[in-house]
Structure formats: C-alpha cells, structure tokens
Amino acid sequence: MPDLLLELRSEEIPARMQRKAAGDLRKMLTDGLVEAGLTYEAAREYWTPRRLTLDIRGLTARSKDISEEIKGPSTSAPEQAVQGFLRKAGLSSIAEAHVHSDPKKGDFYVAHISKPGRAAEQIIADLVPGIIRNFPWPKSMRWGPASAKPGSLRWVRPLQSILCTFGPETEEPVVVDFEIDGIRSGNITYGHRFHAPDAITVRRFDDYVSKLEAAKVVLDADRRKEIILADARNLAFANGLDLVEDEGLLEEVSGLVEWPVVLMGEFEEAFLAIPAEVIRLTIRANQKCFVTRPQGVDDALSNRFILTANIEAKDGGKEIAHGNGKVVRARLSDALYFWTTDQGDLPDLRELEASAEKFGLDLKKPLDQRMARLDHLGVTFHAKLGTQGERVERIKRLAEELAPTVVQSISPLEGEMAGRPEGVAAREAPASSDRDGASHPVVPTPSVAFGDISPSRGEITALAARAAVLAKADLTTEVVGEFPELQGAMGRKYALLQGEHASVAAAAEEHYKPQGPSDRVPSDPVSITVALADKLDTLVGFWAIDEKPTGSKDPYALRRAALGVVRILIENAVSSSLRHQLANALFGFMFNQGARFSAVWRAEDGGEFTTGVGSSRDLLDKRFIGLSSEVAGSSQDRPAAQLIPDLIAFFHDRLKVYLRDQGARHDLIDAVITPQSDDLLQIVRRVEALGSFLDTEDGKNLLAGTKRAANILAAEEKKKTVVAETVEPALFREDAEKSLFAAVNQAEKQAGEAVQNDHFSGALLALSVLREPVDSFFEHVLVNDEDQAVRANRLALLARIRAATGQVADFSRIAG
C-alpha cells in the first residue's frame, strides 16, 4: 500500500501554535481523503519550529468506482419538481434519466449515476492547496509582492516550500504535483538553518527522518523534549544542582529549537534575595530558561540557570550562555527594584488616610498602604459590580459572618454522642461502595489537622476580617503588576514581612484556591473563611447582574468558583446552610451598592413590587424574586427565577459533577438531592451512608419493598384514588398491617432523630427494621381492597413508608 509524505516548511512558527496546527493538518487531510473515497492504515503528525509534517501509511492508490441510482418524481409531476430532480442528479435534460415503473406508484424518473474512481495523487493534489488556503491559524500573514493582490495566500509565517511524495515501499515514490501562489510541490526539503542550509532530496518518510537528523533537525517534538530534559538534568547534576522541572516551559522550549543544545548560565548571588517565585518567573518569561536549586533543597534556588540553544557553537556555547546571562541580570535588576519598592512607603500617604480609616489600616505598613491605594484609586472590579475596594468591604463583612460556622465545623464538637442512636459510630468518614461491595471514600477526608487546641470563634473572626482586608492588597504592588500570576503568593510574602499572623498571610494566597479540580483546597480556618467569602461574593454578584454561565461560555469562571466552594466545604467537613450564606452575601452586596439595587418581591395578586431590604433574613422569604438595578443610567429589572434557589441549583449541578468524578453513583446522588438541600456536606454523607446501606441484604430488600410501595402509590395517585390523610389502626384486618404500622412509627421516629443529628448511617439502621414488616405486608395484604376505606387506609400506610425513608433519600430514584 502506498504511503504519503507531506511537509509544509516556513519561517519560524510560534511555539504555542505548533502542536495544534500539526493536529489540524492531520485531521483536515485525512478527513478529506476519506470523504473522497480513500482509506488509510495510520497517520501521524510531526512539527518543528520551521515545518509541519504528515506521514500517512497504507493509503489506497485509487478511489472506487461509484454507481448509484437517484430516484426522481413521477413522470406526471409538475415541471418545477422535474427541474429540482435534474439539479440534484446533475443531469442536463430529462432525456438523460430513465423511467422505472411501479405497480402502485406508476412511472417515475430514475437517474443512473456512474462516477469513475480517481487516482490518489489527483485527489491529494486537489485537496492540499485548499487546506493550505483555509488553514485555521489563530493569526496569519501575507508577504512578498503577491500580498498586494486580493485573495493572496495567508500563512502563520511566510511559507517557503512544500514537499509531497506518494508511493509504495517497493517502488520509487512520485511527487504529487500542485502549485499554490508560486510555490510548487516537490521532493526537496532543507535542514538546519545554520548547520545544514543546503537542499535535501527526499524519497519517503524513513529517509526523510534520517536525512533531517543528519542535517541537525530532530523531527519528533516529544524526542526533542526528552533530549532537553535529560541533558538539563545531567548538566545540573554535574554541577551539584537539581533542575526545577517545568512541563509547560519544556513544551515551549521544544518548539523553539530544531537541534536542542543545553547550556548553563549564571547570575550574581545577590539576586537570590529576590523571592524564588519572582526569579523563576523572570527567567522563564523573558529568557525561556529553567532555574536550578542546590541538591536536596526545595525552598531555595541557585544562581545558575539552564538554557536551550538551537546551534552547536564552536566555543561550546560560552558566548551564548554569557549573552543570556547579561539579559537575565538586567531582568533580575528590574525584579529586585520591584521587590524593594513594594516594601517601601508610597509617596501619597496623606491621600490614603480616608481609605485607611474605612478599613482600619495601618499606614505605617507597606501592604496596608497598597490596600488603601487600591480603594483610593477606585480600581474597577466590574462595571456593574463596583470597585475592588467595595468588593473587599463585602468580602470582609461576609468573612466575619462565615468565621463562626467554619470554626464550629472544624473544631471537635462537644457532646457529639448526645442523641445518637445506640450503635452508631461518631462522624463516619464519607465512603461509598462499588457494586462488588468494596467500600471506598466518596471524597477525601480532611488531610490537614487543625491542631489539638481549636482557635476560638472570636480569634478566627478577627483574623478572617484582617485577612479579607489584605487579600487583594498585592494587586497594586510592582511585582504583581509585572507578573500577574503571582497575585496571592506575593501578598503572602509581603504580609509575613510586615509581621502579620501566619494565618492572615496564608489566606492572602490561599483564598484564590482551588484554581481547578486538581488544585489543593485551603485547610487553615482563616483561609477557608476568606476563600468562601470571596467565591460566594463573586457568584452572588454575577447572578445579581444576570451574567451567568451559558453553554460552554463562562468568561468569569463561575463554574470554577462554585466547584471551589463545593470542594472547600466537603474536603474540610464544613457543615453550613448554603441558602443562609448566599442570603448573607446578597444582602451584603445590596448594602454595599447602596441605592443601585433594590429587591423585587411577588405580590399576593401575582404582580411585583420593589422595596429595600432590612436584613439577610428578608431574602429567604419565598416572595423574594431577584434584584432591580439602575446601572449606567438604564433600568435592568430582574424578575425570572428566584435568585437564591437558582444559585442553589447551580451548586447542586457542580456537586453532582464533583461526586461523579469521585466515583459516587449518579442515582444515589439524584435520590438524595432536593431543591431544599442546602448543606453540601450533609448531601455527601447521605450519599455515602446510602451506598453502604444498599450493599447489605437489608438495604437491597428494603429498597425493593420501598420502591414497590412508591410505585403503587404513584399509580393510584395518578388515577386520583383516595388516600387517607392518616393511618387509622381500627381499619386494620391483618396482623401484617399492625406489625408494619408499629415498625413504621418506631423507624420514622428514630430515623428522624438521627437525621436531626446528621447521623445518616444511624437513620438507615433505624429504617432497616422495616425490611421484614414490609416483606410480610406485601406477602399477606392486598392493598386494593374492595372496601374503599380499607384501601385508602392501606395506601396511607404505604405513604408512611415513603415518608419515613424519604427523610434520608427518595428511594424511587434509586436503580435496582
């Protein structure tokens, strides 16, 4: 079977575009070949800074001949229908069609179409120019004299040559001949720009790779990465150092060189006074170099760095390393200036006094000055949500309200055993079970201990308020202005330098966490509090102005913020009413924004009216709909769905995604979550307890009986059969009814008490006593008795079963 080799060689392609571009080339060409009737065995793409290459193996030499019949209208059809048929079939006149007869439908036209197969070379020659002209580069350019003409070729950088050969291994390949804007395909390529600039004649992929290697070009990007990483590690080790590995930088550097040569440069040790993160980012961002550290030391860097050249210099790379060192020194000099400037006083301290008083800031401290400046300058957070200073006020207020809840959750609870049913263990770690019965955690248990002495509510509240005030202060620092990705990390360092409590400093960095599903969650109680306040304020604010995620669009990362709240609450075992916290956040938002927002309420007559809000409790009223705002002079009425229930539903969606990723069964999640569920930790514990219970024989049998009861009730309710409001023991005729009634009374009471104490395993243990009475009831009792009163009473008894089990979960939604 023939193989196809295609190379598009140009000037240097930006490293960030190379991998996707090569994948796009493979997809576009293989899709086109398949659509044209060809098949292939394998295809693989390659790329270097100056070329995109595609190797397709086992490509059929010719497409198949095609014969098909296109059925047309009746011979008596109107002219308009006939003309449409001719256009569809590609016929010039109806005389070219055939007439077929059908006993039922009569005579009708049929077009017999025969398309001869085409040679693969012809198909390729037709496809490739179109792919090149329509290639989806993020940015492209025109060049040369032809660029002045309309429709001239665009490419990411000037396209210089096209190599395209086709043929089997046993024969001499042929050049697939085509031309685009004066560039004609051939069997010629070129090696390294400096080491081997002469033309190279290529036959097929194997000798293409070997000749490029001889011409100082490593075609495979993954192999270039392996070479760079191995040589960098070895060079660092030879100098008594460890390489600080960086996968993102490695990917980028491998796209900057065709022949990687690893060298070592150095800078003055005095620059090591700069924080390691700043040094690393300075060298990474400006020179694309790796940093090193002394062997066995994790929290400090050395004054040597690793660079990757694209040339084998005659002096062994000394001048290259020296030149890079000069640039690195200049960049580090700037970084040192930023670092020292941020620790000094600002020149406009008198102008900051009002902001300092508002937030209780000490203008003798550099970070306090930066926070005062952030407020004084009125830096906008969002045009409809006010300034960063206003947002900090909201976060501080909400953090003060959240702190007692966080402290209570992470501290040992006094009297935890009180009210727990006998035999129920204290605070089970969330766990689930596979269908084979193997138990495993649904979510990670808290990985960090909070110490033997739990901090008091007052201490945590004060620290959380201070941390909230300083959390955004580093946004106006020089270092963060130069390296925005260091926001939070620099806040922590500056906070420690001015003597802040360690928890306050940690919160400056950790309140941004988690940044994604693999990022760790904060574990310090102050960090937890501020992180929750920050994310809840963000979500409530954007919901208030109706900037919700839609489809795949989430420009403000609100899904990530909600998932962050979910993970923080669950992985730190924080039990809290999300509904109340959202109401607190929304009230703080309205209070902070003054007259710009008012509450919209539903009137008794179905209409709406607008008023102010006295407290966060008002926002929990069922009549509360949303907000009305006057922003930028235009009225934005906010009726639609209720704001807080809508946000609760959004959190439920994120929780479902999180739990499914952790291996929890989707049906158990659906069985536990209701629109009223607003304690995410309780939901998780219900899911794990339910999963463990259903793996037992009692659980499986109770599930079957409960679902049977629910199905009977649902069917009778659908038929509008009368169901008694209460169970009347005087109407019992069978002993099984009496036994079930007594068991339901006992189980319902004990399960309710256990649920009140958040002991869901205990609740299910209490419900497990229903298994035998339920089985006996369905074995000996006919629910649809002829006596209407008896039937209604028995249906009421089934409703009691549903209500009892419903305290933990909706069993009707569980599979099995």
mmCIF file of N, CA and C in Angstrom, residues 134 199 299 492 522:
data_model
loop_
_atom_site.group_PDB
_atom_site.id
_atom_site.type_symbol
_atom_site.label_atom_id
_atom_site.label_comp_id
_atom_site.label_asym_id
_atom_site.label_seq_id
_atom_site.Cartn_x
_atom_site.Cartn_y
_atom_site.Cartn_z
ATOM 1 N N ASN A 134 -7.129 27.509 3.494
ATOM 2 C CA ASN A 134 -8.161 27.654 4.528
ATOM 3 C C ASN A 134 -7.695 27.162 5.896
ATOM 4 N N ALA A 199 19.867 22.100 0.087
ATOM 5 C CA ALA A 199 18.693 21.300 -0.262
ATOM 6 C C ALA A 199 18.948 19.813 -0.024
ATOM 7 N N ASP A 299 13.333 24.785 48.947
ATOM 8 C CA ASP A 299 12.766 26.129 49.096
ATOM 9 C C ASP A 299 13.734 27.238 48.727
ATOM 10 N N ARG A 492 1.138 37.009 50.329
ATOM 11 C CA ARG A 492 1.570 36.212 51.488
ATOM 12 C C ARG A 492 2.954 36.653 51.964
ATOM 13 N N PRO A 522 -7.731 25.109 50.483
ATOM 14 C CA PRO A 522 -7.148 25.648 51.715
ATOM 15 C C PRO A 522 -7.610 24.850 52.923
#
